[in-house]
Amino acid sequence: MMNLAHPGWLWLLPVLLIPLIAWYIYSQDKNEPEMNVSSTRAFDGMGTSWKVWLKHLSFALKLCALACLVVILCRPQMRDSWSTSDVEGTDIVIALDVSTSMLAKDFSPNRFECAKRVATRFVSGRDHDNIGLVLFAGESFTQVPMTMDNATLVNAIGQTEIGALEDGTAIGDGIATAINRIRDGKAKSKSIILLTDGSNNTGVVAPNTAAEIARKYGIKIYTIGVGSNGTAEYPVAIDYAGNIQYQRMPVVIDESTLKNIAASTGGKYFRATSGSVLQSVFKEIDRLEKTHMDVQRFTHTEDHYEPWALLLLGLLLLSLLMDYTALRHIP
Protein backbone atom coordinates (compact mmCIF):
# COMPACT_ATOMS: atom_id res chain seq x y z
CA MET A 1 0.00 0.00 0.00
CA MET A 2 1.38 3.43 -0.97
CA ASN A 3 1.21 6.35 1.43
CA LEU A 4 2.64 9.86 1.45
CA ALA A 5 4.93 10.77 4.34
CA HIS A 6 4.27 14.51 3.82
CA PRO A 7 0.85 14.84 2.14
CA GLY A 8 0.68 18.54 3.09
CA TRP A 9 2.87 19.36 0.11
CA LEU A 10 -0.03 18.44 -2.20
CA TRP A 11 -1.35 22.00 -1.78
CA LEU A 12 1.40 23.00 -4.24
CA LEU A 13 -0.51 21.28 -7.06
CA PRO A 14 -3.36 23.81 -7.35
CA VAL A 15 -1.08 26.72 -6.37
CA LEU A 16 1.31 25.97 -9.22
CA LEU A 17 -0.82 24.32 -11.89
CA ILE A 18 -3.84 26.64 -11.96
CA PRO A 19 -1.83 29.87 -12.56
CA LEU A 20 0.31 28.14 -15.19
CA ILE A 21 -2.73 26.86 -17.07
CA ALA A 22 -4.40 30.29 -16.91
CA TRP A 23 -1.21 31.96 -18.18
CA TYR A 24 -0.93 29.46 -21.03
CA ILE A 25 -4.52 30.04 -22.17
CA TYR A 26 -4.08 33.79 -21.94
CA SER A 27 -0.80 33.75 -23.87
CA GLN A 28 -2.34 31.68 -26.65
CA ASP A 29 -5.10 34.22 -27.23
CA LYS A 30 -2.67 37.13 -26.93
CA ASN A 31 -0.09 35.80 -29.35
CA GLU A 32 -2.53 34.56 -32.02
CA PRO A 33 -1.36 36.06 -35.40
CA GLU A 34 -3.84 38.24 -37.34
CA MET A 35 -4.15 39.19 -41.01
CA ASN A 36 -6.78 41.47 -42.61
CA VAL A 37 -8.31 39.94 -45.75
CA SER A 38 -11.44 40.68 -47.69
CA SER A 39 -12.65 37.08 -47.56
CA THR A 40 -11.77 33.86 -45.64
CA ARG A 41 -13.23 31.62 -48.32
CA ALA A 42 -9.76 30.51 -49.39
CA PHE A 43 -9.14 29.12 -45.93
CA ASP A 44 -12.39 27.15 -45.71
CA GLY A 45 -11.82 23.49 -44.97
CA MET A 46 -8.43 24.03 -43.34
CA GLY A 47 -8.31 22.44 -39.90
CA THR A 48 -6.08 23.21 -36.98
CA SER A 49 -2.44 22.37 -37.67
CA TRP A 50 -1.02 19.27 -35.97
CA LYS A 51 1.75 21.47 -34.60
CA VAL A 52 -0.81 23.35 -32.54
CA TRP A 53 -1.96 20.11 -30.88
CA LEU A 54 1.67 19.08 -30.45
CA LYS A 55 2.37 22.39 -28.71
CA HIS A 56 -0.54 21.80 -26.31
CA LEU A 57 0.76 18.28 -25.66
CA SER A 58 4.24 19.61 -24.87
CA PHE A 59 2.79 22.02 -22.30
CA ALA A 60 0.68 19.22 -20.78
CA LEU A 61 3.83 17.06 -20.42
CA LYS A 62 5.58 19.86 -18.56
CA LEU A 63 2.61 20.19 -16.17
CA CYS A 64 2.67 16.43 -15.51
CA ALA A 65 6.42 16.62 -14.81
CA LEU A 66 5.79 19.40 -12.31
CA ALA A 67 3.08 17.31 -10.66
CA CYS A 68 5.55 14.41 -10.36
CA LEU A 69 8.00 16.74 -8.62
CA VAL A 70 5.34 17.70 -6.08
CA VAL A 71 4.57 14.02 -5.44
CA ILE A 72 8.28 13.35 -4.84
CA LEU A 73 8.34 16.20 -2.30
CA CYS A 74 5.46 14.43 -0.53
CA ARG A 75 7.81 11.41 -0.11
CA PRO A 76 5.78 8.45 -1.38
CA GLN A 77 6.30 5.26 0.62
CA MET A 78 5.35 1.62 0.32
CA ARG A 79 4.46 0.19 3.69
CA ASP A 80 2.43 -2.49 5.39
CA SER A 81 -0.40 -1.54 7.67
CA TRP A 82 -0.49 -1.79 11.44
CA SER A 83 -1.74 -5.16 12.57
CA THR A 84 -2.54 -6.81 15.86
CA SER A 85 -1.09 -10.29 16.15
CA ASP A 86 -0.98 -13.02 18.73
CA VAL A 87 2.66 -13.36 19.84
CA GLU A 88 4.37 -15.30 22.57
CA GLY A 89 6.71 -14.03 25.27
CA THR A 90 8.26 -15.11 28.56
CA ASP A 91 11.19 -14.45 30.92
CA ILE A 92 14.26 -16.60 30.29
CA VAL A 93 17.79 -16.74 31.69
CA ILE A 94 20.44 -18.72 29.86
CA ALA A 95 23.01 -20.09 32.33
CA LEU A 96 26.07 -21.07 30.29
CA ASP A 97 28.96 -23.18 31.57
CA VAL A 98 32.28 -21.49 30.67
CA SER A 99 34.61 -23.98 32.35
CA THR A 100 37.69 -25.17 30.44
CA SER A 101 36.13 -28.57 29.73
CA MET A 102 33.69 -26.84 27.37
CA LEU A 103 36.59 -26.66 24.90
CA ALA A 104 36.33 -30.42 24.35
CA LYS A 105 36.28 -31.29 20.66
CA ASP A 106 33.45 -33.80 20.45
CA PHE A 107 31.38 -30.93 18.95
CA SER A 108 32.43 -28.82 15.98
CA PRO A 109 34.66 -26.88 16.53
CA ASN A 110 34.16 -27.49 20.27
CA ARG A 111 31.35 -27.62 22.81
CA PHE A 112 31.63 -23.97 23.78
CA GLU A 113 31.50 -22.48 20.27
CA CYS A 114 28.67 -24.81 19.29
CA ALA A 115 26.69 -23.82 22.40
CA LYS A 116 27.26 -20.12 21.63
CA ARG A 117 26.08 -20.58 18.05
CA VAL A 118 22.90 -22.42 19.06
CA ALA A 119 22.15 -19.97 21.89
CA THR A 120 22.54 -17.06 19.45
CA ARG A 121 19.97 -18.57 17.09
CA PHE A 122 17.62 -19.18 19.99
CA VAL A 123 17.87 -15.59 21.25
CA SER A 124 17.46 -14.15 17.75
CA GLY A 125 14.14 -15.93 17.35
CA ARG A 126 12.60 -14.68 20.64
CA ASP A 127 11.47 -11.18 19.71
CA HIS A 128 9.10 -10.54 22.63
CA ASP A 129 10.97 -12.14 25.54
CA ASN A 130 12.99 -10.75 28.41
CA ILE A 131 16.20 -12.75 28.28
CA GLY A 132 19.28 -12.63 30.49
CA LEU A 133 22.68 -14.31 30.32
CA VAL A 134 24.52 -15.82 33.29
CA LEU A 135 27.99 -17.36 33.03
CA PHE A 136 29.38 -19.85 35.51
CA ALA A 137 32.49 -21.94 36.03
CA GLY A 138 34.11 -22.06 39.49
CA GLU A 139 31.98 -18.98 40.25
CA SER A 140 29.11 -17.22 38.51
CA PHE A 141 28.09 -13.73 37.44
CA THR A 142 25.51 -11.96 35.30
CA GLN A 143 26.84 -11.17 31.84
CA VAL A 144 23.62 -9.50 30.62
CA PRO A 145 20.64 -8.62 32.88
CA MET A 146 17.08 -9.20 31.69
CA THR A 147 16.51 -7.35 28.43
CA MET A 148 14.43 -7.43 25.25
CA ASP A 149 17.36 -6.07 23.23
CA ASN A 150 18.26 -9.15 21.20
CA ALA A 151 21.20 -7.42 19.53
CA THR A 152 22.88 -6.77 22.89
CA LEU A 153 22.41 -10.39 23.91
CA VAL A 154 23.73 -11.73 20.62
CA ASN A 155 26.83 -9.53 20.89
CA ALA A 156 27.40 -10.57 24.50
CA ILE A 157 27.16 -14.26 23.64
CA GLY A 158 29.53 -13.80 20.72
CA GLN A 159 32.12 -12.02 22.89
CA THR A 160 32.01 -14.57 25.72
CA GLU A 161 35.28 -16.45 26.14
CA ILE A 162 36.60 -19.30 28.24
CA GLY A 163 38.91 -18.21 31.05
CA ALA A 164 36.99 -15.18 32.30
CA LEU A 165 36.18 -17.01 35.56
CA GLU A 166 38.02 -19.28 37.94
CA ASP A 167 37.87 -22.80 36.55
CA GLY A 168 35.47 -25.38 37.95
CA THR A 169 31.78 -26.21 37.66
CA ALA A 170 29.55 -24.46 40.20
CA ILE A 171 26.14 -25.52 38.90
CA GLY A 172 24.32 -24.46 42.09
CA ASP A 173 25.87 -20.98 42.01
CA GLY A 174 24.94 -20.59 38.34
CA ILE A 175 21.32 -21.43 39.13
CA ALA A 176 21.26 -19.11 42.16
CA THR A 177 22.58 -16.17 40.11
CA ALA A 178 20.01 -16.87 37.39
CA ILE A 179 17.21 -16.94 40.01
CA ASN A 180 18.26 -13.52 41.29
CA ARG A 181 18.01 -12.14 37.77
CA ILE A 182 14.62 -13.61 36.86
CA ARG A 183 12.60 -13.84 40.06
CA ASP A 184 11.24 -10.27 39.88
CA GLY A 185 10.19 -10.54 36.24
CA LYS A 186 6.61 -9.66 35.32
CA ALA A 187 5.97 -12.51 32.89
CA LYS A 188 3.76 -15.37 34.05
CA SER A 189 6.22 -17.91 32.70
CA LYS A 190 9.79 -17.88 34.01
CA SER A 191 12.45 -20.38 33.07
CA ILE A 192 16.19 -21.01 33.26
CA ILE A 193 18.08 -22.88 30.56
CA LEU A 194 21.14 -24.42 32.20
CA LEU A 195 23.80 -25.71 29.84
CA THR A 196 26.75 -27.65 31.29
CA ASP A 197 29.10 -30.52 30.42
CA GLY A 198 30.17 -31.72 33.85
CA SER A 199 29.37 -32.31 37.48
CA ASN A 200 29.08 -29.81 40.32
CA ASN A 201 32.49 -29.71 42.01
CA THR A 202 32.67 -26.29 43.65
CA GLY A 203 30.57 -23.31 44.68
CA VAL A 204 28.61 -22.13 47.70
CA VAL A 205 25.08 -23.29 46.81
CA ALA A 206 24.27 -26.96 46.26
CA PRO A 207 22.45 -27.68 42.97
CA ASN A 208 19.44 -29.30 44.65
CA THR A 209 19.14 -26.40 47.10
CA ALA A 210 19.18 -23.94 44.20
CA ALA A 211 16.52 -26.02 42.44
CA GLU A 212 14.29 -25.91 45.52
CA ILE A 213 14.57 -22.11 45.62
CA ALA A 214 13.64 -21.95 41.95
CA ARG A 215 10.60 -24.15 42.58
CA LYS A 216 9.37 -21.80 45.31
CA TYR A 217 9.54 -18.88 42.90
CA GLY A 218 7.71 -20.83 40.21
CA ILE A 219 10.77 -20.94 37.95
CA LYS A 220 11.23 -23.92 35.68
CA ILE A 221 14.74 -25.13 34.91
CA TYR A 222 15.60 -26.85 31.65
CA THR A 223 18.92 -28.63 32.07
CA ILE A 224 21.09 -29.65 29.12
CA GLY A 225 23.98 -32.07 29.47
CA VAL A 226 26.49 -31.36 26.70
CA GLY A 227 28.82 -34.16 25.63
CA SER A 228 29.02 -37.15 23.36
CA ASN A 229 28.82 -40.73 24.58
CA GLY A 230 32.11 -42.48 25.27
CA THR A 231 35.28 -40.39 25.11
CA ALA A 232 36.26 -36.96 23.84
CA GLU A 233 39.38 -34.85 23.41
CA TYR A 234 39.63 -32.62 26.50
CA PRO A 235 42.03 -29.71 27.05
CA VAL A 236 44.67 -30.76 29.59
CA ALA A 237 47.55 -28.28 29.26
CA ILE A 238 49.01 -25.32 27.37
CA ASP A 239 52.42 -25.70 25.71
CA TYR A 240 55.26 -23.15 25.58
CA ALA A 241 53.80 -21.60 22.41
CA GLY A 242 50.42 -21.01 24.03
CA ASN A 243 48.65 -23.84 22.19
CA ILE A 244 46.11 -25.98 24.05
CA GLN A 245 47.07 -29.63 24.39
CA TYR A 246 44.27 -32.21 24.23
CA GLN A 247 43.92 -35.74 25.56
CA ARG A 248 41.17 -38.27 24.94
CA MET A 249 39.24 -38.88 28.15
CA PRO A 250 35.87 -40.38 29.17
CA VAL A 251 32.85 -38.06 29.02
CA VAL A 252 31.39 -37.74 32.53
CA ILE A 253 28.16 -35.78 33.09
CA ASP A 254 26.18 -35.86 36.35
CA GLU A 255 22.92 -36.65 34.59
CA SER A 256 21.25 -37.73 37.82
CA THR A 257 21.62 -34.28 39.39
CA LEU A 258 20.57 -32.50 36.19
CA LYS A 259 17.47 -34.69 35.92
CA ASN A 260 16.54 -34.01 39.56
CA ILE A 261 16.94 -30.25 39.06
CA ALA A 262 14.64 -30.30 36.03
CA ALA A 263 12.05 -32.63 37.54
CA SER A 264 11.76 -30.73 40.84
CA THR A 265 11.04 -27.42 39.05
CA GLY A 266 8.67 -28.71 36.38
CA GLY A 267 11.29 -28.42 33.66
CA LYS A 268 12.92 -31.07 31.52
CA TYR A 269 16.35 -32.65 31.10
CA PHE A 270 18.02 -33.04 27.71
CA ARG A 271 21.20 -34.81 26.67
CA ALA A 272 22.93 -33.18 23.71
CA THR A 273 25.42 -35.59 22.17
CA SER A 274 26.13 -33.49 19.05
CA GLY A 275 25.65 -30.03 17.62
CA SER A 276 22.54 -31.06 15.69
CA VAL A 277 21.00 -32.61 18.81
CA LEU A 278 21.76 -29.45 20.79
CA GLN A 279 20.01 -27.41 18.10
CA SER A 280 16.97 -29.72 18.38
CA VAL A 281 16.98 -29.30 22.17
CA PHE A 282 16.77 -25.53 21.90
CA LYS A 283 14.00 -25.85 19.31
CA GLU A 284 11.99 -27.99 21.73
CA ILE A 285 12.53 -25.53 24.58
CA ASP A 286 11.48 -22.74 22.21
CA ARG A 287 8.26 -24.64 21.57
CA LEU A 288 7.61 -25.39 25.25
CA GLU A 289 8.25 -21.90 26.63
CA LYS A 290 5.49 -19.77 25.10
CA THR A 291 3.13 -17.19 26.61
CA HIS A 292 0.46 -15.64 24.38
CA MET A 293 -0.11 -11.89 24.17
CA ASP A 294 -1.56 -9.40 21.68
CA VAL A 295 1.04 -7.08 20.16
CA GLN A 296 0.48 -4.35 17.61
CA ARG A 297 3.32 -4.07 15.16
CA PHE A 298 4.32 -2.21 12.01
CA THR A 299 6.12 -4.48 9.63
CA HIS A 300 7.92 -2.45 6.94
CA THR A 301 8.32 1.03 5.43
CA GLU A 302 10.28 1.87 2.28
CA ASP A 303 10.60 5.08 0.24
CA HIS A 304 9.12 4.65 -3.22
CA TYR A 305 10.02 7.84 -5.09
CA GLU A 306 12.09 6.20 -7.86
CA PRO A 307 9.16 5.53 -10.26
CA TRP A 308 7.99 9.13 -9.91
CA ALA A 309 11.51 10.45 -10.55
CA LEU A 310 11.84 8.29 -13.66
CA LEU A 311 8.42 9.43 -14.89
CA LEU A 312 9.40 13.08 -14.31
CA LEU A 313 12.63 12.60 -16.28
CA GLY A 314 10.81 10.85 -19.11
CA LEU A 315 8.15 13.56 -19.41
CA LEU A 316 10.75 16.35 -19.47
CA LEU A 317 12.87 14.60 -22.09
CA LEU A 318 9.84 13.96 -24.31
CA SER A 319 8.69 17.56 -23.99
CA LEU A 320 12.16 18.93 -24.80
CA LEU A 321 12.48 16.58 -27.74
CA MET A 322 9.23 17.93 -29.17
CA ASP A 323 10.25 21.56 -28.53
CA TYR A 324 13.61 21.21 -30.28
CA THR A 325 12.44 19.15 -33.25
CA ALA A 326 8.86 19.48 -34.57
CA LEU A 327 8.13 22.69 -32.65
CA ARG A 328 11.46 24.38 -33.22
CA HIS A 329 11.23 28.07 -34.24
CA ILE A 330 13.56 29.50 -36.83
CA PRO A 331 14.49 33.16 -36.06
Coordinates of C-alpha atoms in Angstrom, one line a residue:
M1 CA 0.0 0.0 0.0
M2 CA 1.4 3.4 -1.0
N3 CA 1.2 6.4 1.4
L4 CA 2.6 9.9 1.5
A5 CA 4.9 10.8 4.3
H6 CA 4.3 14.5 3.8
P7 CA 0.9 14.8 2.1
G8 CA 0.7 18.5 3.1
W9 CA 2.9 19.4 0.1
L10 CA 0.0 18.4 -2.2
W11 CA -1.3 22.0 -1.8
L12 CA 1.4 23.0 -4.2
L13 CA -0.5 21.3 -7.1
P14 CA -3.4 23.8 -7.4
V15 CA -1.1 26.7 -6.4
L16 CA 1.3 26.0 -9.2
L17 CA -0.8 24.3 -11.9
I18 CA -3.8 26.6 -12.0
P19 CA -1.8 29.9 -12.6
L20 CA 0.3 28.1 -15.2
I21 CA -2.7 26.9 -17.1
A22 CA -4.4 30.3 -16.9
W23 CA -1.2 32.0 -18.2
Y24 CA -0.9 29.5 -21.0
I25 CA -4.5 30.0 -22.2
Y26 CA -4.1 33.8 -21.9
S27 CA -0.8 33.7 -23.9
Q28 CA -2.3 31.7 -26.7
D29 CA -5.1 34.2 -27.2
K30 CA -2.7 37.1 -26.9
N31 CA -0.1 35.8 -29.3
E32 CA -2.5 34.6 -32.0
P33 CA -1.4 36.1 -35.4
E34 CA -3.8 38.2 -37.3
M35 CA -4.1 39.2 -41.0
N36 CA -6.8 41.5 -42.6
V37 CA -8.3 39.9 -45.7
S38 CA -11.4 40.7 -47.7
S39 CA -12.7 37.1 -47.6
T40 CA -11.8 33.9 -45.6
R41 CA -13.2 31.6 -48.3
A42 CA -9.8 30.5 -49.4
F43 CA -9.1 29.1 -45.9
D44 CA -12.4 27.2 -45.7
G45 CA -11.8 23.5 -45.0
M46 CA -8.4 24.0 -43.3
G47 CA -8.3 22.4 -39.9
T48 CA -6.1 23.2 -37.0
S49 CA -2.4 22.4 -37.7
W50 CA -1.0 19.3 -36.0
K51 CA 1.8 21.5 -34.6
V52 CA -0.8 23.3 -32.5
W53 CA -2.0 20.1 -30.9
L54 CA 1.7 19.1 -30.4
K55 CA 2.4 22.4 -28.7
H56 CA -0.5 21.8 -26.3
L57 CA 0.8 18.3 -25.7
S58 CA 4.2 19.6 -24.9
F59 CA 2.8 22.0 -22.3
A60 CA 0.7 19.2 -20.8
L61 CA 3.8 17.1 -20.4
K62 CA 5.6 19.9 -18.6
L63 CA 2.6 20.2 -16.2
C64 CA 2.7 16.4 -15.5
A65 CA 6.4 16.6 -14.8
L66 CA 5.8 19.4 -12.3
A67 CA 3.1 17.3 -10.7
C68 CA 5.5 14.4 -10.4
L69 CA 8.0 16.7 -8.6
V70 CA 5.3 17.7 -6.1
V71 CA 4.6 14.0 -5.4
I72 CA 8.3 13.3 -4.8
L73 CA 8.3 16.2 -2.3
C74 CA 5.5 14.4 -0.5
R75 CA 7.8 11.4 -0.1
P76 CA 5.8 8.5 -1.4
Q77 CA 6.3 5.3 0.6
M78 CA 5.4 1.6 0.3
R79 CA 4.5 0.2 3.7
D80 CA 2.4 -2.5 5.4
S81 CA -0.4 -1.5 7.7
W82 CA -0.5 -1.8 11.4
S83 CA -1.7 -5.2 12.6
T84 CA -2.5 -6.8 15.9
S85 CA -1.1 -10.3 16.1
D86 CA -1.0 -13.0 18.7
V87 CA 2.7 -13.4 19.8
E88 CA 4.4 -15.3 22.6
G89 CA 6.7 -14.0 25.3
T90 CA 8.3 -15.1 28.6
D91 CA 11.2 -14.5 30.9
I92 CA 14.3 -16.6 30.3
V93 CA 17.8 -16.7 31.7
I94 CA 20.4 -18.7 29.9
A95 CA 23.0 -20.1 32.3
L96 CA 26.1 -21.1 30.3
D97 CA 29.0 -23.2 31.6
V98 CA 32.3 -21.5 30.7
S99 CA 34.6 -24.0 32.3
T100 CA 37.7 -25.2 30.4
S101 CA 36.1 -28.6 29.7
M102 CA 33.7 -26.8 27.4
L103 CA 36.6 -26.7 24.9
A104 CA 36.3 -30.4 24.4
K105 CA 36.3 -31.3 20.7
D106 CA 33.5 -33.8 20.4
F107 CA 31.4 -30.9 19.0
S108 CA 32.4 -28.8 16.0
P109 CA 34.7 -26.9 16.5
N110 CA 34.2 -27.5 20.3
R111 CA 31.3 -27.6 22.8
F112 CA 31.6 -24.0 23.8
E113 CA 31.5 -22.5 20.3
C114 CA 28.7 -24.8 19.3
A115 CA 26.7 -23.8 22.4
K116 CA 27.3 -20.1 21.6
R117 CA 26.1 -20.6 18.1
V118 CA 22.9 -22.4 19.1
A119 CA 22.1 -20.0 21.9
T120 CA 22.5 -17.1 19.5
R121 CA 20.0 -18.6 17.1
F122 CA 17.6 -19.2 20.0
V123 CA 17.9 -15.6 21.2
S124 CA 17.5 -14.1 17.8
G125 CA 14.1 -15.9 17.4
R126 CA 12.6 -14.7 20.6
D127 CA 11.5 -11.2 19.7
H128 CA 9.1 -10.5 22.6
D129 CA 11.0 -12.1 25.5
N130 CA 13.0 -10.7 28.4
I131 CA 16.2 -12.8 28.3
G132 CA 19.3 -12.6 30.5
L133 CA 22.7 -14.3 30.3
V134 CA 24.5 -15.8 33.3
L135 CA 28.0 -17.4 33.0
F136 CA 29.4 -19.8 35.5
A137 CA 32.5 -21.9 36.0
G138 CA 34.1 -22.1 39.5
E139 CA 32.0 -19.0 40.2
S140 CA 29.1 -17.2 38.5
F141 CA 28.1 -13.7 37.4
T142 CA 25.5 -12.0 35.3
Q143 CA 26.8 -11.2 31.8
V144 CA 23.6 -9.5 30.6
P145 CA 20.6 -8.6 32.9
M146 CA 17.1 -9.2 31.7
T147 CA 16.5 -7.4 28.4
M148 CA 14.4 -7.4 25.2
D149 CA 17.4 -6.1 23.2
N150 CA 18.3 -9.1 21.2
A151 CA 21.2 -7.4 19.5
T152 CA 22.9 -6.8 22.9
L153 CA 22.4 -10.4 23.9
V154 CA 23.7 -11.7 20.6
N155 CA 26.8 -9.5 20.9
A156 CA 27.4 -10.6 24.5
I157 CA 27.2 -14.3 23.6
G158 CA 29.5 -13.8 20.7
Q159 CA 32.1 -12.0 22.9
T160 CA 32.0 -14.6 25.7
E161 CA 35.3 -16.5 26.1
I162 CA 36.6 -19.3 28.2
G163 CA 38.9 -18.2 31.1
A164 CA 37.0 -15.2 32.3
L165 CA 36.2 -17.0 35.6
E166 CA 38.0 -19.3 37.9
D167 CA 37.9 -22.8 36.5
G168 CA 35.5 -25.4 38.0
T169 CA 31.8 -26.2 37.7
A170 CA 29.5 -24.5 40.2
I171 CA 26.1 -25.5 38.9
G172 CA 24.3 -24.5 42.1
D173 CA 25.9 -21.0 42.0
G174 CA 24.9 -20.6 38.3
I175 CA 21.3 -21.4 39.1
A176 CA 21.3 -19.1 42.2
T177 CA 22.6 -16.2 40.1
A178 CA 20.0 -16.9 37.4
I179 CA 17.2 -16.9 40.0
N180 CA 18.3 -13.5 41.3
R181 CA 18.0 -12.1 37.8
I182 CA 14.6 -13.6 36.9
R183 CA 12.6 -13.8 40.1
D184 CA 11.2 -10.3 39.9
G185 CA 10.2 -10.5 36.2
K186 CA 6.6 -9.7 35.3
A187 CA 6.0 -12.5 32.9
K188 CA 3.8 -15.4 34.0
S189 CA 6.2 -17.9 32.7
K190 CA 9.8 -17.9 34.0
S191 CA 12.5 -20.4 33.1
I192 CA 16.2 -21.0 33.3
I193 CA 18.1 -22.9 30.6
L194 CA 21.1 -24.4 32.2
L195 CA 23.8 -25.7 29.8
T196 CA 26.7 -27.6 31.3
D197 CA 29.1 -30.5 30.4
G198 CA 30.2 -31.7 33.9
S199 CA 29.4 -32.3 37.5
N200 CA 29.1 -29.8 40.3
N201 CA 32.5 -29.7 42.0
T202 CA 32.7 -26.3 43.7
G203 CA 30.6 -23.3 44.7
V204 CA 28.6 -22.1 47.7
V205 CA 25.1 -23.3 46.8
A206 CA 24.3 -27.0 46.3
P207 CA 22.4 -27.7 43.0
N208 CA 19.4 -29.3 44.7
T209 CA 19.1 -26.4 47.1
A210 CA 19.2 -23.9 44.2
A211 CA 16.5 -26.0 42.4
E212 CA 14.3 -25.9 45.5
I213 CA 14.6 -22.1 45.6
A214 CA 13.6 -21.9 42.0
R215 CA 10.6 -24.1 42.6
K216 CA 9.4 -21.8 45.3
Y217 CA 9.5 -18.9 42.9
G218 CA 7.7 -20.8 40.2
I219 CA 10.8 -20.9 38.0
K220 CA 11.2 -23.9 35.7
I221 CA 14.7 -25.1 34.9
Y222 CA 15.6 -26.9 31.7
T223 CA 18.9 -28.6 32.1
I224 CA 21.1 -29.7 29.1
G225 CA 24.0 -32.1 29.5
V226 CA 26.5 -31.4 26.7
G227 CA 28.8 -34.2 25.6
S228 CA 29.0 -37.2 23.4
N229 CA 28.8 -40.7 24.6
G230 CA 32.1 -42.5 25.3
T231 CA 35.3 -40.4 25.1
A232 CA 36.3 -37.0 23.8
E233 CA 39.4 -34.8 23.4
Y234 CA 39.6 -32.6 26.5
P235 CA 42.0 -29.7 27.0
V236 CA 44.7 -30.8 29.6
A237 CA 47.5 -28.3 29.3
I238 CA 49.0 -25.3 27.4
D239 CA 52.4 -25.7 25.7
Y240 CA 55.3 -23.2 25.6
A241 CA 53.8 -21.6 22.4
G242 CA 50.4 -21.0 24.0
N243 CA 48.7 -23.8 22.2
I244 CA 46.1 -26.0 24.0
Q245 CA 47.1 -29.6 24.4
Y246 CA 44.3 -32.2 24.2
Q247 CA 43.9 -35.7 25.6
R248 CA 41.2 -38.3 24.9
M249 CA 39.2 -38.9 28.1
P250 CA 35.9 -40.4 29.2
V251 CA 32.8 -38.1 29.0
V252 CA 31.4 -37.7 32.5
I253 CA 28.2 -35.8 33.1
D254 CA 26.2 -35.9 36.3
E255 CA 22.9 -36.7 34.6
S256 CA 21.2 -37.7 37.8
T257 CA 21.6 -34.3 39.4
L258 CA 20.6 -32.5 36.2
K259 CA 17.5 -34.7 35.9
N260 CA 16.5 -34.0 39.6
I261 CA 16.9 -30.2 39.1
A262 CA 14.6 -30.3 36.0
A263 CA 12.1 -32.6 37.5
S264 CA 11.8 -30.7 40.8
T265 CA 11.0 -27.4 39.1
G266 CA 8.7 -28.7 36.4
G267 CA 11.3 -28.4 33.7
K268 CA 12.9 -31.1 31.5
Y269 CA 16.4 -32.6 31.1
F270 CA 18.0 -33.0 27.7
R271 CA 21.2 -34.8 26.7
A272 CA 22.9 -33.2 23.7
T273 CA 25.4 -35.6 22.2
S274 CA 26.1 -33.5 19.1
G275 CA 25.6 -30.0 17.6
S276 CA 22.5 -31.1 15.7
V277 CA 21.0 -32.6 18.8
L278 CA 21.8 -29.4 20.8
Q279 CA 20.0 -27.4 18.1
S280 CA 17.0 -29.7 18.4
V281 CA 17.0 -29.3 22.2
F282 CA 16.8 -25.5 21.9
K283 CA 14.0 -25.8 19.3
E284 CA 12.0 -28.0 21.7
I285 CA 12.5 -25.5 24.6
D286 CA 11.5 -22.7 22.2
R287 CA 8.3 -24.6 21.6
L288 CA 7.6 -25.4 25.2
E289 CA 8.2 -21.9 26.6
K290 CA 5.5 -19.8 25.1
T291 CA 3.1 -17.2 26.6
H292 CA 0.5 -15.6 24.4
M293 CA -0.1 -11.9 24.2
D294 CA -1.6 -9.4 21.7
V295 CA 1.0 -7.1 20.2
Q296 CA 0.5 -4.3 17.6
R297 CA 3.3 -4.1 15.2
F298 CA 4.3 -2.2 12.0
T299 CA 6.1 -4.5 9.6
H300 CA 7.9 -2.5 6.9
T301 CA 8.3 1.0 5.4
E302 CA 10.3 1.9 2.3
D303 CA 10.6 5.1 0.2
H304 CA 9.1 4.7 -3.2
Y305 CA 10.0 7.8 -5.1
E306 CA 12.1 6.2 -7.9
P307 CA 9.2 5.5 -10.3
W308 CA 8.0 9.1 -9.9
A309 CA 11.5 10.4 -10.5
L310 CA 11.8 8.3 -13.7
L311 CA 8.4 9.4 -14.9
L312 CA 9.4 13.1 -14.3
L313 CA 12.6 12.6 -16.3
G314 CA 10.8 10.9 -19.1
L315 CA 8.1 13.6 -19.4
L316 CA 10.8 16.3 -19.5
L317 CA 12.9 14.6 -22.1
L318 CA 9.8 14.0 -24.3
S319 CA 8.7 17.6 -24.0
L320 CA 12.2 18.9 -24.8
L321 CA 12.5 16.6 -27.7
M322 CA 9.2 17.9 -29.2
D323 CA 10.2 21.6 -28.5
Y324 CA 13.6 21.2 -30.3
T325 CA 12.4 19.2 -33.2
A326 CA 8.9 19.5 -34.6
L327 CA 8.1 22.7 -32.6
R328 CA 11.5 24.4 -33.2
H329 CA 11.2 28.1 -34.2
I330 CA 13.6 29.5 -36.8
P331 CA 14.5 33.2 -36.1

